[in-house]
Coordinates of C-alpha atoms in Angstrom, one line a residue:
Chain W
M10 CA -61.8 16.5 42.3
C11 CA -64.6 16.6 44.9
S12 CA -61.8 17.1 47.5
D13 CA -60.9 20.2 46.3
F14 CA -64.2 21.4 46.4
R15 CA -64.5 20.5 49.7
R16 CA -61.0 22.3 50.7
A17 CA -62.0 25.3 49.5
E18 CA -65.2 25.9 51.4
S19 CA -66.2 28.3 53.2
G20 CA -67.4 28.4 57.2
T21 CA -71.0 29.0 55.8
E22 CA -71.2 26.4 53.4
L23 CA -69.5 23.8 55.8
L24 CA -72.9 24.9 58.3
A25 CA -75.3 24.7 55.4
R26 CA -73.6 21.3 54.7
L27 CA -73.9 20.1 57.9
E28 CA -77.5 21.7 58.5
G29 CA -79.2 20.8 55.5
R30 CA -78.6 16.9 56.3
S31 CA -80.1 17.1 59.6
S32 CA -82.9 15.7 61.0
L33 CA -84.8 12.8 59.2
K34 CA -86.4 11.3 62.7
E35 CA -89.8 12.9 61.7
L36 CA -89.7 11.1 58.4
E37 CA -92.5 8.7 58.8
P38 CA -93.5 7.9 62.5
N39 CA -95.9 5.6 61.4
L40 CA -93.8 3.9 59.4
F41 CA -90.3 3.3 61.7
A42 CA -90.4 2.4 65.3
D43 CA -88.7 4.9 67.5
E44 CA -85.6 3.2 67.9
D45 CA -85.5 2.3 64.6
S46 CA -86.3 5.8 63.1
P47 CA -83.9 6.5 60.1
V48 CA -80.8 8.5 61.1
H49 CA -77.9 9.6 59.1
G50 CA -75.9 7.0 57.7
D51 CA -78.6 4.2 57.9
I52 CA -79.5 1.7 54.6
F53 CA -83.2 0.5 54.7
E54 CA -83.9 -2.4 52.4
F55 CA -87.6 -2.3 51.1
H56 CA -88.3 -6.1 50.1
G57 CA -91.3 -7.8 48.9
P58 CA -93.4 -9.6 45.9
E59 CA -94.9 -7.3 43.4
G60 CA -97.8 -5.4 44.2
T61 CA -97.1 -4.9 47.9
G62 CA -96.7 -1.2 48.1
K63 CA -92.8 -0.3 48.1
T64 CA -92.7 2.0 45.4
E65 CA -95.9 3.8 46.5
M66 CA -93.9 3.8 50.3
L67 CA -91.0 5.6 48.2
Y68 CA -93.6 8.0 46.9
H69 CA -95.0 8.9 50.2
L70 CA -91.1 9.5 51.7
T71 CA -90.4 11.4 48.7
A72 CA -93.5 13.7 49.1
R73 CA -92.5 14.1 53.0
C74 CA -89.0 15.0 52.3
I75 CA -89.8 17.6 49.3
L76 CA -92.5 19.1 50.6
P77 CA -91.9 22.9 52.3
K78 CA -91.4 22.8 55.9
S79 CA -94.5 25.0 55.8
E80 CA -96.8 22.3 54.5
G81 CA -95.6 19.6 57.0
G82 CA -92.7 18.3 54.9
L83 CA -88.8 18.4 55.6
Q84 CA -87.9 20.5 52.5
I85 CA -84.6 18.2 51.7
E86 CA -83.7 17.5 48.3
V87 CA -84.0 13.7 47.3
L88 CA -82.4 11.6 44.4
F89 CA -84.4 8.8 43.2
I90 CA -82.4 6.2 41.0
D91 CA -85.0 4.2 38.7
T92 CA -83.9 1.1 37.6
D93 CA -86.7 -0.7 36.1
Y94 CA -88.4 2.6 34.7
H95 CA -91.5 2.0 36.9
F96 CA -91.4 6.1 38.3
D97 CA -94.6 7.7 37.7
M98 CA -94.3 10.8 37.9
L99 CA -98.5 11.5 37.9
R100 CA -98.8 9.4 41.2
L101 CA -96.0 11.6 43.3
V102 CA -97.9 14.6 41.8
T103 CA -101.2 13.2 43.3
V104 CA -99.9 12.4 46.3
L105 CA -98.1 16.0 46.7
E106 CA -101.6 17.6 45.8
H107 CA -103.3 15.7 48.3
R108 CA -100.7 17.0 50.6
L109 CA -100.2 20.8 49.7
S110 CA -103.1 23.0 51.2
Q111 CA -103.1 24.9 48.0
S112 CA -102.1 23.0 45.1
S113 CA -100.9 25.6 42.8
E114 CA -98.5 24.8 40.0
E115 CA -96.0 26.9 41.7
A116 CA -96.1 25.4 44.9
M117 CA -95.8 21.7 43.1
K118 CA -92.8 23.2 40.7
L119 CA -91.1 24.2 43.6
C120 CA -91.4 20.8 45.5
L121 CA -90.5 19.0 42.2
A122 CA -87.6 21.1 42.1
R123 CA -86.0 19.1 45.3
L124 CA -86.2 16.0 43.5
F125 CA -84.0 14.4 40.8
L126 CA -84.2 11.4 38.9
A127 CA -82.0 9.3 37.2
Y128 CA -82.8 6.3 35.1
C129 CA -80.2 3.3 34.6
S130 CA -80.8 0.8 32.4
S131 CA -77.8 -1.4 33.4
S132 CA -76.0 -2.6 36.6
M133 CA -72.7 -1.0 34.8
Q134 CA -74.6 1.9 34.5
L135 CA -76.0 2.0 38.1
L136 CA -72.1 1.8 39.3
L137 CA -71.1 4.7 37.2
T138 CA -73.9 7.0 38.1
L139 CA -72.9 6.3 41.9
H140 CA -69.4 7.5 40.8
S141 CA -70.8 10.4 39.1
L142 CA -73.3 11.1 42.0
E143 CA -69.8 12.9 44.2
A144 CA -70.3 16.1 42.4
L145 CA -73.8 16.6 43.0
L146 CA -73.5 15.6 46.6
C147 CA -70.9 18.1 47.2
S148 CA -72.8 20.8 45.4
R149 CA -76.2 20.1 46.9
P150 CA -75.8 19.9 50.6
S151 CA -80.0 19.5 51.6
L152 CA -79.4 16.5 49.4
C153 CA -79.9 14.0 52.1
L154 CA -82.0 11.0 51.0
L155 CA -81.4 8.4 48.2
I156 CA -83.6 6.0 46.6
V157 CA -82.9 3.2 44.7
D158 CA -86.0 1.7 43.3
S159 CA -84.8 -1.4 42.4
L160 CA -81.4 -2.9 43.1
S161 CA -82.4 -6.6 42.2
S162 CA -83.8 -5.2 38.8
F163 CA -80.3 -6.6 37.0
Y164 CA -80.1 -9.7 38.7
W165 CA -80.9 -12.1 36.2
I166 CA -79.2 -10.1 33.4
D167 CA -75.8 -10.1 35.6
R168 CA -76.1 -14.0 36.2
V169 CA -76.4 -14.4 32.6
S170 CA -73.6 -12.1 31.5
G171 CA -71.5 -13.1 34.3
G172 CA -70.9 -16.9 33.1
E173 CA -70.5 -19.6 35.6
S174 CA -68.7 -17.8 38.1
V175 CA -70.8 -16.5 40.8
A176 CA -67.8 -13.9 41.8
L177 CA -68.2 -12.6 38.1
Q178 CA -71.7 -12.4 38.3
E179 CA -72.0 -10.5 41.9
S180 CA -69.0 -8.3 41.1
T181 CA -70.8 -5.1 40.1
L182 CA -73.6 -5.2 42.2
Q183 CA -70.5 -6.0 45.2
K184 CA -69.4 -2.5 44.0
C185 CA -72.7 -0.9 44.1
S186 CA -73.0 -1.7 47.5
Q187 CA -69.7 -0.9 48.6
L188 CA -70.1 2.5 47.0
L189 CA -73.3 3.1 48.3
E190 CA -71.9 2.5 51.9
R191 CA -69.3 4.5 51.3
L192 CA -71.4 7.4 50.1
V193 CA -73.9 7.1 52.7
T194 CA -71.2 7.7 55.6
E195 CA -69.3 9.9 53.6
Y196 CA -72.0 12.4 52.8
R197 CA -74.2 11.6 55.6
L198 CA -77.1 10.5 53.6
L199 CA -79.8 8.2 54.1
L200 CA -80.8 5.1 51.7
F201 CA -83.7 3.2 51.0
A202 CA -83.6 0.4 48.1
T203 CA -86.0 -1.6 47.2
T204 CA -85.4 -5.2 46.3
Q205 CA -87.9 -7.5 44.8
S206 CA -88.9 -10.9 45.6
L207 CA -87.8 -12.9 43.0
M208 CA -87.3 -16.4 44.7
Q209 CA -89.6 -18.2 45.6
K210 CA -89.6 -20.3 49.0
G211 CA -90.2 -23.6 50.1
S212 CA -89.0 -25.9 47.5
D213 CA -87.2 -24.3 45.0
S214 CA -84.4 -26.0 42.9
A215 CA -83.0 -22.5 41.4
D216 CA -80.9 -21.7 44.2
G217 CA -79.6 -18.0 44.1
P218 CA -75.6 -17.9 44.4
S219 CA -75.5 -16.4 47.4
S220 CA -78.4 -17.8 49.2
S221 CA -77.8 -18.6 52.9
K222 CA -80.1 -19.3 55.4
H223 CA -80.0 -16.6 58.1
P224 CA -80.9 -18.3 61.3
C225 CA -83.1 -15.3 62.2
D226 CA -84.6 -14.8 58.8
G227 CA -86.4 -18.0 59.0
D228 CA -89.4 -16.9 60.3
M229 CA -90.2 -14.5 57.6
D230 CA -90.8 -14.4 53.4
Y231 CA -87.1 -13.5 52.7
R232 CA -84.3 -15.4 50.8
A233 CA -81.1 -14.1 50.7
Y234 CA -80.3 -13.7 46.9
L235 CA -78.2 -10.5 46.8
C236 CA -74.8 -10.7 47.2
K237 CA -73.2 -10.6 50.7
A238 CA -71.6 -7.3 50.0
W239 CA -75.2 -6.0 49.8
Q240 CA -76.7 -8.4 52.7
R241 CA -73.9 -7.0 55.2
V242 CA -74.2 -3.4 54.6
V243 CA -78.0 -3.4 55.1
K244 CA -78.7 -2.3 58.8
H245 CA -82.8 -2.4 58.5
R246 CA -85.1 -4.7 56.6
V247 CA -88.7 -4.0 55.9
I248 CA -90.8 -7.0 54.4
F249 CA -93.8 -5.6 52.6
S250 CA -96.8 -8.2 52.1
R251 CA -100.3 -7.6 51.3
D252 CA -103.7 -9.5 52.2
D253 CA -104.8 -12.2 49.9
E254 CA -108.3 -11.3 49.5
A255 CA -108.6 -9.4 46.7
T256 CA -111.0 -6.9 47.9
S257 CA -108.9 -5.9 50.7
S258 CA -106.3 -2.7 50.1
R259 CA -104.7 -3.2 53.8
F260 CA -100.7 -4.2 53.2
S261 CA -98.1 -5.0 56.0
L262 CA -95.1 -4.2 56.9
V263 CA -92.6 -6.1 59.2
S264 CA -89.5 -4.0 59.9
R265 CA -86.3 -5.9 61.2
H266 CA -83.3 -3.9 62.6
L267 CA -80.2 -6.2 61.7
K268 CA -77.4 -4.8 63.3
N269 CA -79.1 -4.8 66.8
K270 CA -77.8 -8.3 68.0
G271 CA -79.2 -7.7 71.7
S272 CA -82.6 -6.8 71.2
Q273 CA -85.1 -8.6 68.6
G274 CA -85.7 -5.4 66.8
L275 CA -88.8 -6.2 65.0
W276 CA -92.0 -4.1 64.3
K277 CA -95.2 -4.9 62.9
T278 CA -97.8 -2.4 61.3
S279 CA -100.3 -2.4 58.9
L280 CA -101.0 0.1 56.4
H281 CA -103.7 1.5 54.3
F282 CA -102.5 3.5 51.1
C283 CA -104.6 6.6 50.5
S284 CA -103.4 9.9 48.8
K285 CA -103.1 11.8 51.8
K286 CA -100.6 10.2 54.0
C287 CA -100.3 6.5 55.6
S288 CA -102.4 5.9 57.9
P289 CA -101.6 3.0 60.0
F290 CA -104.9 0.6 61.6
Chain Y
M23 CA -69.8 -1.7 27.8
G24 CA -67.2 0.0 29.2
M25 CA -63.9 -1.6 28.3
L26 CA -61.1 1.6 27.9
R27 CA -60.0 1.9 24.0
A28 CA -58.6 4.7 22.1
G29 CA -60.9 7.2 20.9
L30 CA -63.7 6.0 23.1
C31 CA -63.5 9.7 24.1
P32 CA -61.6 12.8 23.1
G33 CA -58.6 12.8 25.0
L34 CA -58.1 8.5 25.3
T35 CA -55.2 7.7 23.3
E36 CA -54.1 4.6 22.5
E37 CA -51.1 5.2 24.6
T38 CA -53.0 6.4 27.8
V39 CA -55.4 3.2 27.2
Q40 CA -51.9 1.0 27.4
L41 CA -50.5 3.0 30.6
L42 CA -53.6 2.5 32.3
R43 CA -53.6 -1.1 31.3
G44 CA -50.4 -1.7 32.9
R45 CA -52.2 -0.4 36.3
K46 CA -54.6 -3.1 35.8
I47 CA -57.5 -0.3 34.9
K48 CA -59.2 -1.8 31.7
T49 CA -62.9 -0.3 32.3
V50 CA -64.4 2.8 33.1
A51 CA -65.7 1.4 36.2
D52 CA -61.9 1.0 37.3
L53 CA -60.9 4.3 36.2
A54 CA -64.0 5.9 37.9
A55 CA -62.7 4.0 41.1
A56 CA -59.4 4.6 41.1
D57 CA -57.0 6.4 43.2
L58 CA -56.4 9.0 40.2
E59 CA -53.2 10.7 42.4
E60 CA -51.3 7.2 42.9
V61 CA -52.4 6.4 38.8
A62 CA -50.7 9.7 37.9
Q63 CA -47.5 9.2 40.0
K64 CA -47.2 5.7 38.3
C65 CA -48.1 6.0 35.0
G66 CA -46.5 9.5 34.2
L67 CA -49.8 10.7 33.2
S68 CA -51.0 14.2 34.1
Y69 CA -53.5 14.5 37.2
K70 CA -55.1 16.7 35.6
A71 CA -55.8 15.0 32.4
L72 CA -56.8 11.8 34.2
V73 CA -59.5 14.1 36.1
A74 CA -60.8 15.3 33.0
L75 CA -60.7 12.1 31.5
R76 CA -62.7 10.8 34.0
R77 CA -65.4 13.6 34.2
V78 CA -66.1 13.0 30.4
L79 CA -66.3 9.3 30.7
L80 CA -68.4 9.7 33.5
A81 CA -70.7 12.0 31.7
Q82 CA -71.0 9.6 28.8
F83 CA -72.0 6.5 30.3
S84 CA -73.7 7.3 33.6
A85 CA -77.3 8.6 33.7
F86 CA -77.6 12.2 33.9
P87 CA -80.0 13.1 36.9
L88 CA -82.8 14.8 36.0
N89 CA -84.5 17.5 37.8
G90 CA -88.3 16.8 39.0
A91 CA -89.4 19.8 37.6
D92 CA -88.2 19.7 34.3
L93 CA -89.6 16.2 34.2
Y94 CA -93.2 16.8 34.9
E95 CA -93.0 20.1 32.7
E96 CA -91.7 17.4 29.6
L97 CA -94.5 14.6 30.9
K98 CA -97.7 17.1 30.8
T99 CA -97.1 17.6 27.1
S100 CA -96.4 14.2 25.9
T101 CA -98.3 11.9 28.3
A102 CA -101.9 10.6 26.9
I103 CA -104.4 8.3 28.4
L104 CA -105.7 6.1 25.5
S105 CA -109.7 5.5 25.8
T106 CA -109.9 1.3 25.2
G107 CA -113.2 2.0 23.6
I108 CA -115.1 -0.3 26.1
G109 CA -117.0 2.0 28.9
S110 CA -117.0 -0.6 31.4
L111 CA -113.1 -1.3 30.8
D112 CA -112.2 2.2 31.3
K113 CA -114.0 2.4 34.3
L114 CA -111.2 -0.1 36.0
L115 CA -108.2 1.3 34.1
D116 CA -109.4 4.9 35.6
A117 CA -109.9 6.4 32.0
G118 CA -107.7 3.9 29.6
L119 CA -104.2 3.2 29.2
Y120 CA -101.6 5.5 30.3
T121 CA -98.6 6.1 27.7
G122 CA -95.1 5.1 29.2
E123 CA -97.1 2.1 31.3
V124 CA -97.6 -1.7 30.5
T125 CA -100.9 -2.9 31.1
E126 CA -101.0 -6.4 31.4
I127 CA -104.4 -8.7 30.5
V128 CA -104.7 -12.0 31.9
G129 CA -107.0 -14.7 31.2
G130 CA -107.4 -18.4 30.4
P131 CA -108.3 -19.6 27.0
G132 CA -111.2 -18.3 25.1
S133 CA -111.4 -15.5 28.1
G134 CA -111.5 -12.7 25.4
K135 CA -107.8 -11.2 25.3
T136 CA -107.6 -11.1 21.8
Q137 CA -110.9 -10.0 21.3
V138 CA -110.1 -6.9 24.0
C139 CA -106.9 -6.2 22.1
L140 CA -108.5 -5.9 18.8
C141 CA -110.8 -3.5 20.1
V142 CA -108.6 -1.7 21.5
A143 CA -106.6 -1.3 18.3
A144 CA -109.9 -0.5 16.3
N145 CA -110.3 2.5 18.7
V146 CA -107.0 3.8 19.2
A147 CA -106.9 3.9 15.3
H148 CA -110.5 5.3 14.5
S149 CA -111.7 7.4 17.1
L150 CA -108.3 8.7 18.5
Q151 CA -106.7 8.7 15.1
Q152 CA -103.2 7.1 16.6
N153 CA -100.9 4.3 14.9
V154 CA -101.2 1.1 16.6
L155 CA -98.6 -1.6 16.2
Y156 CA -100.0 -4.9 16.9
V157 CA -97.6 -7.5 17.6
D158 CA -98.9 -10.9 17.1
S159 CA -97.4 -13.8 18.5
N160 CA -100.1 -16.8 18.8
G161 CA -102.0 -15.9 15.3
G162 CA -105.2 -14.6 16.9
M163 CA -105.2 -11.6 15.0
T164 CA -107.6 -11.7 12.0
A165 CA -108.0 -8.6 9.6
S166 CA -111.6 -9.5 9.1
R167 CA -112.6 -9.2 12.8
L168 CA -110.9 -5.7 12.6
L169 CA -112.7 -4.7 10.0
Q170 CA -115.8 -5.8 11.3
L171 CA -114.9 -3.7 14.5
L172 CA -114.7 -0.6 12.5
Q173 CA -117.6 -0.9 10.5
A174 CA -119.5 -0.8 13.8
R175 CA -118.0 2.1 14.5
T176 CA -118.2 4.2 11.1
Q177 CA -119.9 3.3 7.6
D178 CA -117.6 5.6 5.9
E179 CA -115.4 3.2 3.6
E180 CA -112.4 5.8 3.6
K181 CA -112.3 6.3 7.0
Q182 CA -112.3 2.6 8.0
A183 CA -109.5 2.2 5.1
S184 CA -107.4 5.0 7.0
A185 CA -108.2 3.4 10.3
L186 CA -106.8 0.1 9.0
Q187 CA -103.5 2.0 7.8
R188 CA -103.1 2.8 11.0
I189 CA -102.6 -0.3 12.5
Q190 CA -99.5 -2.2 11.8
V191 CA -99.2 -6.0 12.3
V192 CA -96.2 -7.9 12.8
R193 CA -95.9 -11.2 13.6
S194 CA -93.2 -12.7 15.5
F195 CA -93.5 -15.9 16.7
D196 CA -90.1 -16.7 18.6
I197 CA -88.6 -14.4 21.1
F198 CA -85.8 -13.6 18.9
Q199 CA -88.1 -11.6 16.5
M200 CA -89.7 -10.3 19.1
L201 CA -86.4 -8.9 20.7
D202 CA -85.2 -7.1 17.4
M203 CA -88.8 -5.7 17.0
L204 CA -88.9 -4.3 20.4
Q205 CA -85.5 -3.2 20.0
D206 CA -86.6 -0.5 16.8
L207 CA -89.1 1.3 18.5
R208 CA -89.1 4.5 19.4
G209 CA -91.5 7.3 20.6
T210 CA -94.0 7.6 23.4
I211 CA -96.2 4.4 23.6
A212 CA -98.8 2.8 25.8
Q213 CA -98.3 -0.7 26.0
Q214 CA -100.7 -3.5 26.4
V215 CA -100.2 -7.1 26.7
T216 CA -101.8 -10.3 27.1
N217 CA -101.0 -13.1 29.1
H218 CA -101.7 -16.4 30.0
L219 CA -103.0 -17.8 33.3
T220 CA -101.2 -21.2 34.9
R221 CA -101.3 -22.9 38.1
D222 CA -99.7 -22.2 41.4
W223 CA -97.2 -24.9 42.1
D224 CA -99.0 -26.3 44.7
G225 CA -101.8 -26.4 42.4
R226 CA -104.8 -24.1 44.5
R227 CA -104.9 -21.1 42.7
F228 CA -104.3 -19.8 39.0
K229 CA -101.9 -17.1 38.8
P230 CA -100.4 -15.2 35.6
A231 CA -98.1 -17.2 33.7
L232 CA -94.2 -16.1 33.1
G233 CA -93.6 -15.9 36.5
R234 CA -92.2 -13.6 39.4
S235 CA -89.3 -11.5 37.4
W236 CA -92.5 -10.7 34.6
S237 CA -94.9 -9.9 37.5
F238 CA -93.0 -6.9 38.5
V239 CA -92.9 -5.3 35.0
P240 CA -96.7 -4.6 34.1
S241 CA -98.1 -1.4 36.2
T242 CA -101.5 -2.6 35.5
R243 CA -103.0 -5.9 35.3
I244 CA -106.6 -7.2 34.7
L245 CA -108.0 -10.5 34.7
L246 CA -110.6 -11.8 32.2
D247 CA -112.9 -14.7 33.3
V248 CA -115.9 -16.1 31.9
T249 CA -118.9 -15.3 34.1
E250 CA -120.1 -17.4 36.6
G251 CA -123.7 -18.5 36.1
A252 CA -123.7 -17.1 32.3
G253 CA -125.8 -20.0 31.1
T254 CA -125.1 -21.4 28.0
L255 CA -121.7 -22.4 27.0
G256 CA -120.4 -20.1 24.3
S257 CA -121.8 -17.3 26.3
S258 CA -119.6 -13.9 25.4
Q259 CA -120.5 -12.6 29.4
R260 CA -116.9 -12.1 30.7
T261 CA -116.2 -10.5 34.0
V262 CA -113.0 -8.2 34.6
Y263 CA -110.7 -7.5 37.7
L264 CA -108.5 -5.3 38.5
T265 CA -105.8 -7.4 40.2
K266 CA -102.9 -4.4 40.2
S267 CA -102.9 -0.9 39.7
P268 CA -100.7 2.0 40.8
R269 CA -104.0 4.5 41.2
Q270 CA -107.2 2.5 42.0
P271 CA -107.9 0.2 44.8
T272 CA -108.0 -3.5 43.7
G273 CA -110.7 -5.9 43.5
L274 CA -112.7 -3.8 41.0
Q275 CA -114.5 -5.5 38.8
E276 CA -116.6 -4.9 35.6
M277 CA -118.9 -7.0 32.9
I278 CA -118.4 -6.9 29.5
D279 CA -119.6 -8.8 26.6
I280 CA -117.2 -9.8 23.8
G281 CA -119.5 -10.8 21.5
T282 CA -120.6 -7.1 20.9
L283 CA -117.0 -5.0 21.8
G284 CA -117.1 -1.5 20.3
T285 CA -121.1 -2.0 19.4
E286 CA -121.9 -0.9 22.6
E287 CA -123.3 3.0 23.1
Q288 CA -120.0 5.0 23.3
S289 CA -119.2 6.8 27.0
P290 CA -120.4 10.5 27.1
E291 CA -117.0 12.0 27.6
L292 CA -114.3 12.5 25.2
P293 CA -112.5 9.5 24.0
G294 CA -109.0 10.7 24.6
K295 CA -107.8 13.3 27.4
Q296 CA -104.6 15.2 27.5
T297 CA -103.1 15.4 30.9

């Protein structure tokens, strides 16, 4: 259906499509090292325990994208797929209000009109939603950013419904990962997906079905438990953590470029979340 | 979910289902991923019909993307912040319990979790005149205490009675009763849950029970603890710590007295706030 659409595209539409999906380099300079700055076709995974600021970071990235160019944004559209019904519109509005020079209702509505939100309550629904995205992506050339929060919400439910067979347990998420990769490559999107640290590191008898000890992950708080198809597709992984002290509001990020065999590609930074923007220490 | 069968959507006949099954297309997801031109050729079905079928099924089973501006408009009218009736707790929670969110109260035995729940129920039913569903899974709910809290707020017996009528109590003592009850819930609500404390695996720190997977669910978490140096055993002084919040920095703390909950002076601002 979409291929018919694309064949009938005119020259101006083609330009609009390519131009719309333009530079995302300036997405969040504080967050990404120069060589790691996001480009089209990149897939980022935000990983971390609860309360470490993954969703908060997504709000800041979303705000940066949907703000108009005059206010320091990128003026591109964002699709946010929420699988654990955590999306806090009021928080996003607060972040936007602090960044807008004059926070009028009109300006807010214009920004929010660039955001699309889909709620999924099962991995099957997530898969079907991704299939139905092609129509949306064709008709909205300025939609460059895809966010999935979070990809691991259905992990336990899938494990239960898959019975004893690991392949069956992982099949839906595997199809989702492959479909995400195809969409991101074909439509030149950028994908940010969060995953929760569901597995304890250290002595834990419950092994995830596909947990494998990558030699390069040995030094970090990361235990792979999602399917191998997803592990293959992720290009960058950012591990979130926070200081244990109750009074501290400092969050730490460690970002690793996974496809770069040559260099280590490790980037560490500390962040302080306030409503204006992420400011590094 | 998602097995193809006749009548699942208009245009899906038994014949079509059988033909598709012959090509190993059994679920909606299989159809969505299939190469429809190839299927049309091999099955003898019309390509246009298959495309239409795929579109209808996807529209039916996938999540429709909502526009942010529309969602914001809707939330502006339907979101409310419910005051807990305890001034210092409201300060921690940034004015109260937000609808559409889960707030978790964590504490050891005797720390006052049930007292706080009863006080919030009484406040919401009486001052805010809203309905309350109180789910009791450990037998801590006593109607007489609820009445006491209401009597401290108003002497008018009719008002007490109508407030009590707005509170519906459900006792569910196993997980299946709980799931049944939750599945029947409708409407915009603010959820407040209590949780116990347990020790970390290496015995050093206390942490909320129910493990990691649960810990991602609540947006806000407060910890109730007996105030240090409170003096005699059986003291009713408690310290409340904010340990997780989407809006405030964590580490804030306040003191409350669970013996006099609800009888303290009312906070000067309006108890409920519409956003």
